[in-house]
Amino acid sequence: MIELMKRIAWPAGVGLAGIAVYAVLQVTKPSPSPSFEPPAAPSVVVVPAVRATARPIVVAYGEVRPSVRTQLVAQVGGKITSIAPAFIEGGRFASGEVLLTIEATDYRAAVDERSARVAAASVDLEQALADADVARKQLLGQENPSPLALKKPQVARAEAALKASETALALAETNLERTRLSLPFTGRVESQSADLGQYVNPGKVLGSVFGTDKAEVRVALTHSQLSALGVPIGFHGGPQGGLPTTLSATLGGTLHQWQGQLNRLDAAIDPATRTLYGTVSIDDPYGTTNRSSAMPLAVGLYVEAEIEGRPLVDAVQMVAEGLRAGSEVFVLNGEGQLEVRQIDVVHRNRNTVMVSAGIEAGDQIIVSAIRNPINGMRLEAIETTGVSEATTDRRLVDDNEV
């Protein structure tokens, strides 16, 4: 019995001793010292602003129209005796080319009649002058002879009759010339409404034509686009002082381009659209001088106009991704802190923003998103491209986003 109790007491005593040792170790173990790590600064992507000389390109749209469009109208009546082959829809005619002829028999007769009257009036004037000379000699010894005695009213009447006859002759000759219809410019026929043998009255519209010496495109410009061009409202460039413009259109899957100039801006803003209209001029639109392909710049074609503005010299340029709402940018300063700045945008497109104030070349522009941005918050740049001083003449193509 005693032996059994010894066997049971020994393991129990060992267990109790182990529990006691564990309890002592737990009570006497040293407490770890507390440690506080500051939160890591958010990482952001930055791209430096650079200084550059650039030429903004403003993109606008408009329809091609002729600089001269008019109607061919009969000024005298009569039967149409001939029609030129060029006087058909799409026909091309030269300046002074006779397009249509009206029967001229009556008008030639009128010229002959007026010529005879001029000759008779000339004879009457010579007779009146001779009579006046005779009267002057006969009354040479008399004091204060009357004008009637000197035949002066008769001479004046003869001179007036001759003048009237000459005027009537000039009108008859003009009417004879008007039987041959021509135009003082090179152009194309838009529509034709005359037939051979048809009788027309004065004022009858015989067709519609337009000139091909010059074409125009009216484009609407916003205030920001006008600022990018660097020209004032009411601008008039003159023959050589316009802004270079490239017109383009896609026809049959092929891109065609033509060269022109923005020669003038309207002097007033359109109250309906709050835009300002400008006029792009193109010389010889149906010729080959100002085009890069065989396609002429046809009237009625809807084209895209890329207008080159005045060069922006030594301006600050930044990536478009860095522009925030309200013309704000986030800048990472030299101390690794966020600065929220307001900038003045001169011109922007899909990739680039030109700035006149608010940032300087070398400023690190943050292009990544920041949750709850606060001035002075610490940030860490994870990507930085090299800063360069650019002086090349670049073309900044506007995409009508502003």
mmCIF file of C-alpha atoms in Angstrom:
data_model
loop_
_atom_site.group_PDB
_atom_site.id
_atom_site.type_symbol
_atom_site.label_atom_id
_atom_site.label_comp_id
_atom_site.label_asym_id
_atom_site.label_seq_id
_atom_site.Cartn_x
_atom_site.Cartn_y
_atom_site.Cartn_z
ATOM 1 C CA MET A 1 0.000 0.000 0.000
ATOM 2 C CA ILE A 2 2.776 2.404 0.964
ATOM 3 C CA GLU A 3 4.603 1.440 -2.187
ATOM 4 C CA LEU A 4 1.539 2.297 -4.293
ATOM 5 C CA MET A 5 1.185 5.707 -2.719
ATOM 6 C CA LYS A 6 4.828 6.482 -3.486
ATOM 7 C CA ARG A 7 4.298 5.637 -7.110
ATOM 8 C CA ILE A 8 1.336 8.044 -7.333
ATOM 9 C CA ALA A 9 2.869 10.891 -5.291
ATOM 10 C CA TRP A 10 6.081 11.113 -7.293
ATOM 11 C CA PRO A 11 4.591 12.123 -10.679
ATOM 12 C CA ALA A 12 2.128 14.448 -8.937
ATOM 13 C CA GLY A 13 4.949 16.196 -7.099
ATOM 14 C CA VAL A 14 6.921 16.617 -10.324
ATOM 15 C CA GLY A 15 3.890 18.146 -12.047
ATOM 16 C CA LEU A 16 3.204 20.552 -9.208
ATOM 17 C CA ALA A 17 6.847 21.615 -9.191
ATOM 18 C CA GLY A 18 6.713 22.290 -12.947
ATOM 19 C CA ILE A 19 3.564 24.408 -12.538
ATOM 20 C CA ALA A 20 5.231 26.366 -9.768
ATOM 21 C CA VAL A 21 8.333 27.052 -11.884
ATOM 22 C CA TYR A 22 6.163 28.194 -14.860
ATOM 23 C CA ALA A 23 4.193 30.527 -12.585
ATOM 24 C CA VAL A 24 7.406 32.058 -11.219
ATOM 25 C CA LEU A 25 8.779 32.569 -14.747
ATOM 26 C CA GLN A 26 5.575 34.261 -15.904
ATOM 27 C CA VAL A 27 5.606 36.655 -12.967
ATOM 28 C CA THR A 28 9.264 37.540 -13.216
ATOM 29 C CA LYS A 29 9.563 37.864 -17.106
ATOM 30 C CA PRO A 30 10.539 41.397 -18.349
ATOM 31 C CA SER A 31 7.840 43.500 -20.130
ATOM 32 C CA PRO A 32 8.681 44.530 -23.778
ATOM 33 C CA SER A 33 9.231 48.282 -24.330
ATOM 34 C CA PRO A 34 6.515 49.901 -26.532
ATOM 35 C CA SER A 35 7.511 51.031 -30.095
ATOM 36 C CA PHE A 36 5.636 53.503 -32.417
ATOM 37 C CA GLU A 37 6.403 53.629 -36.184
ATOM 38 C CA PRO A 38 5.183 56.693 -38.144
ATOM 39 C CA PRO A 39 2.871 55.924 -41.121
ATOM 40 C CA ALA A 40 4.630 55.655 -44.509
ATOM 41 C CA ALA A 41 4.253 58.660 -46.875
ATOM 42 C CA PRO A 42 2.058 57.971 -49.945
ATOM 43 C CA SER A 43 4.002 57.361 -53.139
ATOM 44 C CA VAL A 44 3.221 59.536 -56.150
ATOM 45 C CA VAL A 45 4.399 59.821 -59.761
ATOM 46 C CA VAL A 46 5.861 63.209 -60.703
ATOM 47 C CA VAL A 47 6.870 64.759 -64.021
ATOM 48 C CA PRO A 48 8.866 68.016 -64.063
ATOM 49 C CA ALA A 49 7.664 71.116 -65.875
ATOM 50 C CA VAL A 50 9.982 72.386 -68.609
ATOM 51 C CA ARG A 51 10.548 75.690 -70.374
ATOM 52 C CA ALA A 52 9.877 75.581 -74.117
ATOM 53 C CA THR A 53 9.149 77.636 -77.216
ATOM 54 C CA ALA A 54 6.062 76.202 -78.851
ATOM 55 C CA ARG A 55 3.525 77.074 -81.549
ATOM 56 C CA PRO A 56 -0.067 76.222 -80.546
ATOM 57 C CA ILE A 57 -2.233 74.571 -83.175
ATOM 58 C CA VAL A 58 -5.937 75.357 -82.862
ATOM 59 C CA VAL A 59 -8.346 72.897 -84.493
ATOM 60 C CA ALA A 60 -11.647 74.208 -85.861
ATOM 61 C CA TYR A 61 -14.189 73.076 -88.447
ATOM 62 C CA GLY A 62 -16.102 74.726 -91.248
ATOM 63 C CA GLU A 63 -17.590 74.447 -94.718
ATOM 64 C CA VAL A 64 -15.836 75.566 -97.880
ATOM 65 C CA ARG A 65 -17.567 78.397 -99.695
ATOM 66 C CA PRO A 66 -16.550 80.519 -102.688
ATOM 67 C CA SER A 67 -15.408 84.081 -102.152
ATOM 68 C CA VAL A 68 -17.672 85.093 -105.079
ATOM 69 C CA ARG A 69 -21.060 83.537 -105.777
ATOM 70 C CA THR A 70 -23.584 85.191 -108.052
ATOM 71 C CA GLN A 71 -26.444 84.657 -110.486
ATOM 72 C CA LEU A 72 -26.244 85.151 -114.225
ATOM 73 C CA VAL A 73 -29.152 87.484 -115.044
ATOM 74 C CA ALA A 74 -30.353 88.779 -118.407
ATOM 75 C CA GLN A 75 -30.165 92.594 -118.570
ATOM 76 C CA VAL A 76 -31.939 92.805 -121.952
ATOM 77 C CA GLY A 77 -34.807 90.834 -123.464
ATOM 78 C CA GLY A 78 -34.716 88.600 -126.499
ATOM 79 C CA LYS A 79 -34.327 85.092 -127.833
ATOM 80 C CA ILE A 80 -31.292 83.026 -126.781
ATOM 81 C CA THR A 81 -29.301 82.322 -129.935
ATOM 82 C CA SER A 82 -26.269 80.478 -128.542
ATOM 83 C CA ILE A 83 -25.070 78.791 -125.340
ATOM 84 C CA ALA A 84 -21.380 78.087 -124.673
ATOM 85 C CA PRO A 85 -20.375 74.450 -124.001
ATOM 86 C CA ALA A 86 -18.998 75.578 -120.619
ATOM 87 C CA PHE A 87 -22.430 76.845 -119.507
ATOM 88 C CA ILE A 88 -23.590 73.562 -117.959
ATOM 89 C CA GLU A 89 -23.635 72.300 -114.365
ATOM 90 C CA GLY A 90 -20.014 71.910 -113.295
ATOM 91 C CA GLY A 91 -18.703 73.695 -116.390
ATOM 92 C CA ARG A 92 -15.547 75.769 -116.103
ATOM 93 C CA PHE A 93 -15.304 79.220 -117.709
ATOM 94 C CA ALA A 94 -12.625 81.875 -117.982
ATOM 95 C CA SER A 95 -12.844 85.546 -117.200
ATOM 96 C CA GLY A 96 -14.572 87.406 -120.060
ATOM 97 C CA GLU A 97 -15.685 84.199 -121.824
ATOM 98 C CA VAL A 98 -19.100 84.578 -123.493
ATOM 99 C CA LEU A 99 -21.463 82.054 -121.884
ATOM 100 C CA LEU A 100 -24.716 82.970 -123.589
ATOM 101 C CA THR A 101 -25.870 85.173 -126.487
ATOM 102 C CA ILE A 102 -29.233 86.927 -126.946
ATOM 103 C CA GLU A 103 -30.494 87.894 -130.391
ATOM 104 C CA ALA A 104 -28.967 91.310 -131.133
ATOM 105 C CA THR A 105 -30.797 92.425 -134.333
ATOM 106 C CA ASP A 106 -33.012 94.996 -132.610
ATOM 107 C CA TYR A 107 -30.101 96.321 -130.540
ATOM 108 C CA ARG A 108 -27.862 96.784 -133.585
ATOM 109 C CA ALA A 109 -30.675 98.692 -135.268
ATOM 110 C CA ALA A 110 -31.000 100.859 -132.174
ATOM 111 C CA VAL A 111 -27.274 101.617 -132.293
ATOM 112 C CA ASP A 112 -27.484 102.606 -135.952
ATOM 113 C CA GLU A 113 -30.494 104.854 -135.251
ATOM 114 C CA ARG A 114 -28.780 106.552 -132.316
ATOM 115 C CA SER A 115 -25.637 107.029 -134.410
ATOM 116 C CA ALA A 116 -27.694 108.810 -137.081
ATOM 117 C CA ARG A 117 -29.250 111.065 -134.469
ATOM 118 C CA VAL A 118 -25.821 111.935 -133.112
ATOM 119 C CA ALA A 119 -24.691 112.877 -136.626
ATOM 120 C CA ALA A 120 -27.810 115.046 -137.156
ATOM 121 C CA ALA A 121 -27.337 116.717 -133.790
ATOM 122 C CA SER A 122 -23.726 117.447 -134.668
ATOM 123 C CA VAL A 123 -24.834 119.165 -137.878
ATOM 124 C CA ASP A 124 -27.462 121.175 -135.963
ATOM 125 C CA LEU A 125 -24.822 122.314 -133.501
ATOM 126 C CA GLU A 126 -22.498 123.392 -136.306
ATOM 127 C CA GLN A 127 -25.376 125.342 -137.880
ATOM 128 C CA ALA A 128 -26.231 127.012 -134.572
ATOM 129 C CA LEU A 129 -22.604 127.997 -134.026
ATOM 130 C CA ALA A 130 -22.416 129.471 -137.539
ATOM 131 C CA ASP A 131 -25.639 131.448 -136.992
ATOM 132 C CA ALA A 132 -24.321 132.735 -133.705
ATOM 133 C CA ASP A 133 -21.088 133.846 -135.350
ATOM 134 C CA VAL A 134 -23.006 135.732 -138.036
ATOM 135 C CA ALA A 135 -25.228 137.412 -135.438
ATOM 136 C CA ARG A 136 -22.240 138.437 -133.356
ATOM 137 C CA LYS A 137 -20.631 140.103 -136.354
ATOM 138 C CA GLN A 138 -23.860 141.877 -137.360
ATOM 139 C CA LEU A 139 -24.392 143.249 -133.854
ATOM 140 C CA LEU A 140 -20.782 144.222 -133.346
ATOM 141 C CA GLY A 141 -21.573 147.978 -133.214
ATOM 142 C CA GLN A 142 -24.576 147.756 -130.910
ATOM 143 C CA GLU A 143 -24.331 148.183 -127.147
ATOM 144 C CA ASN A 144 -25.546 145.337 -124.897
ATOM 145 C CA PRO A 145 -27.154 143.084 -127.502
ATOM 146 C CA SER A 146 -29.520 140.483 -126.040
ATOM 147 C CA PRO A 147 -28.423 136.796 -125.754
ATOM 148 C CA LEU A 148 -31.313 135.844 -127.990
ATOM 149 C CA ALA A 149 -30.053 138.233 -130.676
ATOM 150 C CA LEU A 150 -26.613 136.644 -130.373
ATOM 151 C CA LYS A 151 -28.168 133.156 -130.879
ATOM 152 C CA LYS A 152 -26.798 131.851 -127.547
ATOM 153 C CA PRO A 153 -29.986 129.944 -126.530
ATOM 154 C CA GLN A 154 -30.029 128.265 -129.952
ATOM 155 C CA VAL A 155 -26.442 127.151 -129.484
ATOM 156 C CA ALA A 156 -27.181 125.821 -125.982
ATOM 157 C CA ARG A 157 -30.200 123.900 -127.301
ATOM 158 C CA ALA A 158 -28.104 122.346 -130.072
ATOM 159 C CA GLU A 159 -25.388 121.345 -127.584
ATOM 160 C CA ALA A 160 -27.982 119.760 -125.279
ATOM 161 C CA ALA A 161 -29.531 117.860 -128.191
ATOM 162 C CA LEU A 162 -26.112 116.523 -129.168
ATOM 163 C CA LYS A 163 -25.410 115.460 -125.566
ATOM 164 C CA ALA A 164 -28.740 113.653 -125.361
ATOM 165 C CA SER A 165 -28.100 111.896 -128.664
ATOM 166 C CA GLU A 166 -24.649 110.777 -127.506
ATOM 167 C CA THR A 167 -26.113 109.479 -124.225
ATOM 168 C CA ALA A 168 -28.790 107.543 -126.112
ATOM 169 C CA LEU A 169 -26.103 106.087 -128.376
ATOM 170 C CA ALA A 170 -24.015 104.993 -125.386
ATOM 171 C CA LEU A 171 -27.083 103.290 -123.864
ATOM 172 C CA ALA A 172 -27.847 101.544 -127.167
ATOM 173 C CA GLU A 173 -24.231 100.319 -127.418
ATOM 174 C CA THR A 174 -24.397 99.083 -123.791
ATOM 175 C CA ASN A 175 -27.588 97.164 -124.501
ATOM 176 C CA LEU A 176 -25.918 95.638 -127.558
ATOM 177 C CA GLU A 177 -22.995 94.505 -125.381
ATOM 178 C CA ARG A 178 -25.453 93.040 -122.881
ATOM 179 C CA THR A 179 -26.642 90.561 -125.495
ATOM 180 C CA ARG A 180 -23.327 88.729 -124.882
ATOM 181 C CA LEU A 181 -23.303 87.506 -121.276
ATOM 182 C CA SER A 182 -19.909 87.014 -119.616
ATOM 183 C CA LEU A 183 -18.360 87.368 -116.142
ATOM 184 C CA PRO A 184 -15.201 89.174 -114.968
ATOM 185 C CA PHE A 185 -13.752 86.176 -113.109
ATOM 186 C CA THR A 186 -12.769 82.553 -113.608
ATOM 187 C CA GLY A 187 -15.295 80.154 -112.156
ATOM 188 C CA ARG A 188 -17.624 77.190 -112.334
ATOM 189 C CA VAL A 189 -21.304 76.850 -113.186
ATOM 190 C CA GLU A 190 -23.412 75.733 -110.229
ATOM 191 C CA SER A 191 -26.784 75.592 -111.958
ATOM 192 C CA GLN A 192 -28.209 76.439 -115.396
ATOM 193 C CA SER A 193 -31.779 77.365 -116.333
ATOM 194 C CA ALA A 194 -31.611 78.545 -119.961
ATOM 195 C CA ASP A 195 -32.372 76.750 -123.233
ATOM 196 C CA LEU A 196 -31.443 77.538 -126.793
ATOM 197 C CA GLY A 197 -34.239 79.487 -128.513
ATOM 198 C CA GLN A 198 -35.872 80.472 -125.227
ATOM 199 C CA TYR A 199 -37.181 84.037 -124.983
ATOM 200 C CA VAL A 200 -36.043 85.846 -121.848
ATOM 201 C CA ASN A 201 -37.054 89.142 -120.309
ATOM 202 C CA PRO A 202 -34.769 91.562 -118.496
ATOM 203 C CA GLY A 203 -34.148 90.272 -114.958
ATOM 204 C CA LYS A 204 -34.549 86.592 -115.894
ATOM 205 C CA VAL A 205 -32.151 84.364 -113.871
ATOM 206 C CA LEU A 206 -30.260 82.164 -116.325
ATOM 207 C CA GLY A 207 -27.969 80.327 -113.919
ATOM 208 C CA SER A 208 -25.867 80.386 -110.761
ATOM 209 C CA VAL A 209 -22.058 80.530 -110.808
ATOM 210 C CA PHE A 210 -19.167 80.932 -108.358
ATOM 211 C CA GLY A 211 -15.581 82.077 -108.654
ATOM 212 C CA THR A 212 -12.632 79.707 -108.309
ATOM 213 C CA ASP A 213 -9.845 82.245 -107.843
ATOM 214 C CA LYS A 214 -10.285 82.055 -104.070
ATOM 215 C CA ALA A 215 -12.260 80.001 -101.551
ATOM 216 C CA GLU A 216 -13.071 80.647 -97.901
ATOM 217 C CA VAL A 217 -13.822 78.599 -94.785
ATOM 218 C CA ARG A 218 -15.659 80.186 -91.882
ATOM 219 C CA VAL A 219 -14.569 78.662 -88.542
ATOM 220 C CA ALA A 220 -15.918 79.272 -85.028
ATOM 221 C CA LEU A 221 -13.311 79.935 -82.319
ATOM 222 C CA THR A 222 -13.770 79.835 -78.554
ATOM 223 C CA HIS A 223 -12.186 82.387 -76.235
ATOM 224 C CA SER A 224 -9.439 79.953 -75.200
ATOM 225 C CA GLN A 225 -8.640 79.152 -78.838
ATOM 226 C CA LEU A 226 -8.449 82.868 -79.622
ATOM 227 C CA SER A 227 -6.019 83.309 -76.737
ATOM 228 C CA ALA A 228 -3.872 80.463 -78.080
ATOM 229 C CA LEU A 229 -3.714 82.065 -81.532
ATOM 230 C CA GLY A 230 -2.304 85.257 -80.041
ATOM 231 C CA VAL A 231 -4.274 87.648 -82.286
ATOM 232 C CA PRO A 232 -6.925 90.221 -81.265
ATOM 233 C CA ILE A 233 -10.611 90.420 -82.121
ATOM 234 C CA GLY A 234 -10.995 92.129 -85.491
ATOM 235 C CA PHE A 235 -7.584 90.851 -86.663
ATOM 236 C CA HIS A 236 -6.871 91.447 -90.362
ATOM 237 C CA GLY A 237 -3.717 89.825 -91.651
ATOM 238 C CA GLY A 238 -3.648 91.242 -95.168
ATOM 239 C CA PRO A 239 -2.192 89.421 -98.185
ATOM 240 C CA GLN A 240 0.922 88.077 -96.417
ATOM 241 C CA GLY A 241 0.241 88.487 -92.705
ATOM 242 C CA GLY A 242 -2.259 85.702 -91.968
ATOM 243 C CA LEU A 243 -1.792 82.641 -89.793
ATOM 244 C CA PRO A 244 -0.777 79.474 -91.706
ATOM 245 C CA THR A 245 -3.632 76.968 -91.819
ATOM 246 C CA THR A 246 -3.825 73.362 -92.981
ATOM 247 C CA LEU A 247 -7.228 72.144 -94.164
ATOM 248 C CA SER A 248 -7.941 68.423 -94.296
ATOM 249 C CA ALA A 249 -10.807 66.093 -95.174
ATOM 250 C CA THR A 250 -11.189 62.373 -95.763
ATOM 251 C CA LEU A 251 -12.752 61.401 -99.087
ATOM 252 C CA GLY A 252 -13.115 57.784 -100.112
ATOM 253 C CA GLY A 253 -10.914 56.675 -97.227
ATOM 254 C CA THR A 254 -8.043 58.950 -98.301
ATOM 255 C CA LEU A 255 -6.880 61.993 -96.343
ATOM 256 C CA HIS A 256 -6.488 65.132 -98.463
ATOM 257 C CA GLN A 257 -4.876 68.385 -97.358
ATOM 258 C CA TRP A 258 -4.793 71.972 -98.605
ATOM 259 C CA GLN A 259 -2.865 75.054 -97.445
ATOM 260 C CA GLY A 260 -4.435 78.405 -96.622
ATOM 261 C CA GLN A 261 -4.271 81.347 -94.224
ATOM 262 C CA LEU A 262 -6.485 82.731 -91.486
ATOM 263 C CA ASN A 263 -6.671 86.268 -92.841
ATOM 264 C CA ARG A 264 -9.270 87.910 -90.631
ATOM 265 C CA LEU A 265 -11.442 87.640 -87.536
ATOM 266 C CA ASP A 266 -14.870 89.155 -87.083
ATOM 267 C CA ALA A 267 -15.074 92.364 -85.070
ATOM 268 C CA ALA A 268 -17.996 91.105 -82.948
ATOM 269 C CA ILE A 269 -18.780 87.948 -80.970
ATOM 270 C CA ASP A 270 -21.773 85.913 -82.104
ATOM 271 C CA PRO A 271 -24.422 86.494 -79.378
ATOM 272 C CA ALA A 272 -26.096 83.132 -80.043
ATOM 273 C CA THR A 273 -23.030 80.875 -79.675
ATOM 274 C CA ARG A 274 -20.652 83.246 -77.816
ATOM 275 C CA THR A 275 -17.949 82.344 -80.299
ATOM 276 C CA LEU A 276 -15.911 84.449 -82.689
ATOM 277 C CA TYR A 277 -15.820 83.585 -86.376
ATOM 278 C CA GLY A 278 -12.670 83.699 -88.458
ATOM 279 C CA THR A 279 -12.171 83.377 -92.207
ATOM 280 C CA VAL A 280 -9.548 81.099 -93.773
ATOM 281 C CA SER A 281 -8.671 81.993 -97.389
ATOM 282 C CA ILE A 282 -7.334 79.528 -99.965
ATOM 283 C CA ASP A 283 -5.987 80.682 -103.312
ATOM 284 C CA ASP A 284 -6.848 78.677 -106.430
ATOM 285 C CA PRO A 285 -8.830 75.914 -104.633
ATOM 286 C CA TYR A 286 -9.391 73.981 -107.883
ATOM 287 C CA GLY A 287 -5.747 74.288 -108.960
ATOM 288 C CA THR A 288 -2.688 72.340 -107.828
ATOM 289 C CA THR A 289 -0.694 75.050 -106.044
ATOM 290 C CA ASN A 290 -2.030 74.684 -102.479
ATOM 291 C CA ARG A 291 -2.866 71.001 -102.249
ATOM 292 C CA SER A 292 -0.929 67.828 -101.510
ATOM 293 C CA SER A 293 -3.095 65.507 -103.641
ATOM 294 C CA ALA A 294 -5.073 65.492 -106.868
ATOM 295 C CA MET A 295 -8.335 66.333 -105.111
ATOM 296 C CA PRO A 296 -9.495 69.963 -105.454
ATOM 297 C CA LEU A 297 -10.943 71.840 -102.496
ATOM 298 C CA ALA A 298 -14.572 71.639 -103.595
ATOM 299 C CA VAL A 299 -17.208 74.148 -102.554
ATOM 300 C CA GLY A 300 -19.485 72.691 -99.862
ATOM 301 C CA LEU A 301 -16.841 70.315 -98.463
ATOM 302 C CA TYR A 302 -16.712 70.111 -94.641
ATOM 303 C CA VAL A 303 -13.083 70.358 -93.545
ATOM 304 C CA GLU A 304 -10.925 70.399 -90.436
ATOM 305 C CA ALA A 305 -8.715 73.485 -90.061
ATOM 306 C CA GLU A 306 -5.444 73.372 -88.095
ATOM 307 C CA ILE A 307 -4.492 77.006 -87.471
ATOM 308 C CA GLU A 308 -0.960 77.808 -86.322
ATOM 309 C CA GLY A 309 -0.915 80.450 -83.596
ATOM 310 C CA ARG A 310 1.810 82.916 -82.757
ATOM 311 C CA PRO A 311 4.869 81.230 -81.141
ATOM 312 C CA LEU A 312 4.837 81.073 -77.327
ATOM 313 C CA VAL A 313 8.430 81.992 -76.507
ATOM 314 C CA ASP A 314 10.006 80.753 -73.280
ATOM 315 C CA ALA A 315 6.722 79.441 -71.837
ATOM 316 C CA VAL A 316 6.373 76.795 -69.098
ATOM 317 C CA GLN A 317 5.068 73.456 -70.329
ATOM 318 C CA MET A 318 3.637 70.591 -68.262
ATOM 319 C CA VAL A 319 1.900 67.289 -68.971
ATOM 320 C CA ALA A 320 -1.883 67.429 -69.273
ATOM 321 C CA GLU A 321 -2.330 64.643 -66.684
ATOM 322 C CA GLY A 322 -1.131 67.053 -63.994
ATOM 323 C CA LEU A 323 -3.943 69.576 -64.541
ATOM 324 C CA ARG A 324 -6.698 69.254 -61.930
ATOM 325 C CA ALA A 325 -10.209 70.708 -61.808
ATOM 326 C CA GLY A 326 -10.369 74.474 -61.425
ATOM 327 C CA SER A 327 -6.950 75.003 -63.115
ATOM 328 C CA GLU A 328 -5.102 73.563 -60.088
ATOM 329 C CA VAL A 329 -1.920 71.492 -60.012
ATOM 330 C CA PHE A 330 -0.302 69.408 -57.264
ATOM 331 C CA VAL A 331 3.407 70.143 -56.834
ATOM 332 C CA LEU A 332 5.895 68.107 -54.780
ATOM 333 C CA ASN A 333 8.275 70.658 -53.243
ATOM 334 C CA GLY A 334 11.885 70.140 -52.234
ATOM 335 C CA GLU A 335 10.921 69.098 -48.716
ATOM 336 C CA GLY A 336 8.719 66.266 -49.945
ATOM 337 C CA GLN A 337 5.485 68.108 -49.173
ATOM 338 C CA LEU A 338 2.374 68.715 -51.274
ATOM 339 C CA GLU A 339 1.646 72.202 -52.602
ATOM 340 C CA VAL A 340 -1.702 72.961 -54.291
ATOM 341 C CA ARG A 341 -1.221 75.795 -56.791
ATOM 342 C CA GLN A 342 -3.502 77.790 -59.096
ATOM 343 C CA ILE A 343 -2.174 78.269 -62.629
ATOM 344 C CA ASP A 344 -3.033 80.391 -65.685
ATOM 345 C CA VAL A 345 -3.490 78.141 -68.726
ATOM 346 C CA VAL A 346 -2.513 79.679 -72.060
ATOM 347 C CA HIS A 347 -3.188 76.633 -74.218
ATOM 348 C CA ARG A 348 -3.854 72.954 -73.692
ATOM 349 C CA ASN A 349 -4.345 69.844 -75.752
ATOM 350 C CA ARG A 350 -4.626 66.148 -75.047
ATOM 351 C CA ASN A 351 -0.988 65.789 -73.953
ATOM 352 C CA THR A 352 0.416 69.196 -73.022
ATOM 353 C CA VAL A 353 -0.527 72.357 -71.126
ATOM 354 C CA MET A 354 1.186 75.716 -71.661
ATOM 355 C CA VAL A 355 1.202 77.854 -68.497
ATOM 356 C CA SER A 356 1.846 81.575 -68.095
ATOM 357 C CA ALA A 357 1.837 81.757 -64.273
ATOM 358 C CA GLY A 358 1.670 79.495 -61.208
ATOM 359 C CA ILE A 359 4.562 77.101 -61.824
ATOM 360 C CA GLU A 360 8.166 77.354 -62.956
ATOM 361 C CA ALA A 361 10.443 75.105 -64.981
ATOM 362 C CA GLY A 362 11.730 72.259 -62.813
ATOM 363 C CA ASP A 363 8.684 72.058 -60.512
ATOM 364 C CA GLN A 364 7.728 68.441 -59.855
ATOM 365 C CA ILE A 365 4.152 68.038 -61.106
ATOM 366 C CA ILE A 366 2.213 65.176 -59.514
ATOM 367 C CA VAL A 367 0.290 63.178 -62.118
ATOM 368 C CA SER A 368 -1.046 60.338 -59.962
ATOM 369 C CA ALA A 369 -4.246 60.437 -57.910
ATOM 370 C CA ILE A 370 -4.131 61.483 -54.244
ATOM 371 C CA ARG A 371 -6.889 60.671 -51.772
ATOM 372 C CA ASN A 372 -7.855 63.657 -49.615
ATOM 373 C CA PRO A 373 -5.007 65.996 -50.679
ATOM 374 C CA ILE A 374 -3.983 68.533 -48.026
ATOM 375 C CA ASN A 375 -1.425 71.293 -48.353
ATOM 376 C CA GLY A 376 1.770 70.272 -46.566
ATOM 377 C CA MET A 377 1.116 66.507 -46.473
ATOM 378 C CA ARG A 378 4.246 64.415 -46.933
ATOM 379 C CA LEU A 379 4.666 62.468 -50.168
ATOM 380 C CA GLU A 380 7.309 60.305 -51.771
ATOM 381 C CA ALA A 381 8.192 60.363 -55.452
ATOM 382 C CA ILE A 382 8.502 56.934 -57.023
ATOM 383 C CA GLU A 383 9.184 58.025 -60.609
ATOM 384 C CA THR A 384 10.823 61.183 -61.933
ATOM 385 C CA THR A 385 11.753 61.932 -65.519
ATOM 386 C CA GLY A 386 14.682 64.161 -66.328
ATOM 387 C CA VAL A 387 14.168 67.918 -66.393
ATOM 388 C CA SER A 388 15.207 69.577 -69.659
ATOM 389 C CA GLU A 389 15.333 73.140 -70.946
ATOM 390 C CA ALA A 390 13.667 72.965 -74.381
ATOM 391 C CA THR A 391 14.002 75.711 -76.965
ATOM 392 C CA THR A 392 12.795 73.840 -80.025
ATOM 393 C CA ASP A 393 9.783 75.100 -81.989
ATOM 394 C CA ARG A 394 7.063 72.565 -81.251
ATOM 395 C CA ARG A 395 3.523 72.289 -82.632
ATOM 396 C CA LEU A 396 0.915 71.851 -79.912
ATOM 397 C CA VAL A 397 -2.168 70.505 -81.636
ATOM 398 C CA ASP A 398 -5.396 71.518 -79.930
ATOM 399 C CA ASP A 399 -8.152 68.909 -79.704
ATOM 400 C CA ASN A 400 -11.002 71.302 -78.772
ATOM 401 C CA GLU A 401 -11.066 70.101 -75.175
ATOM 402 C CA VAL A 402 -10.986 73.717 -73.963
#
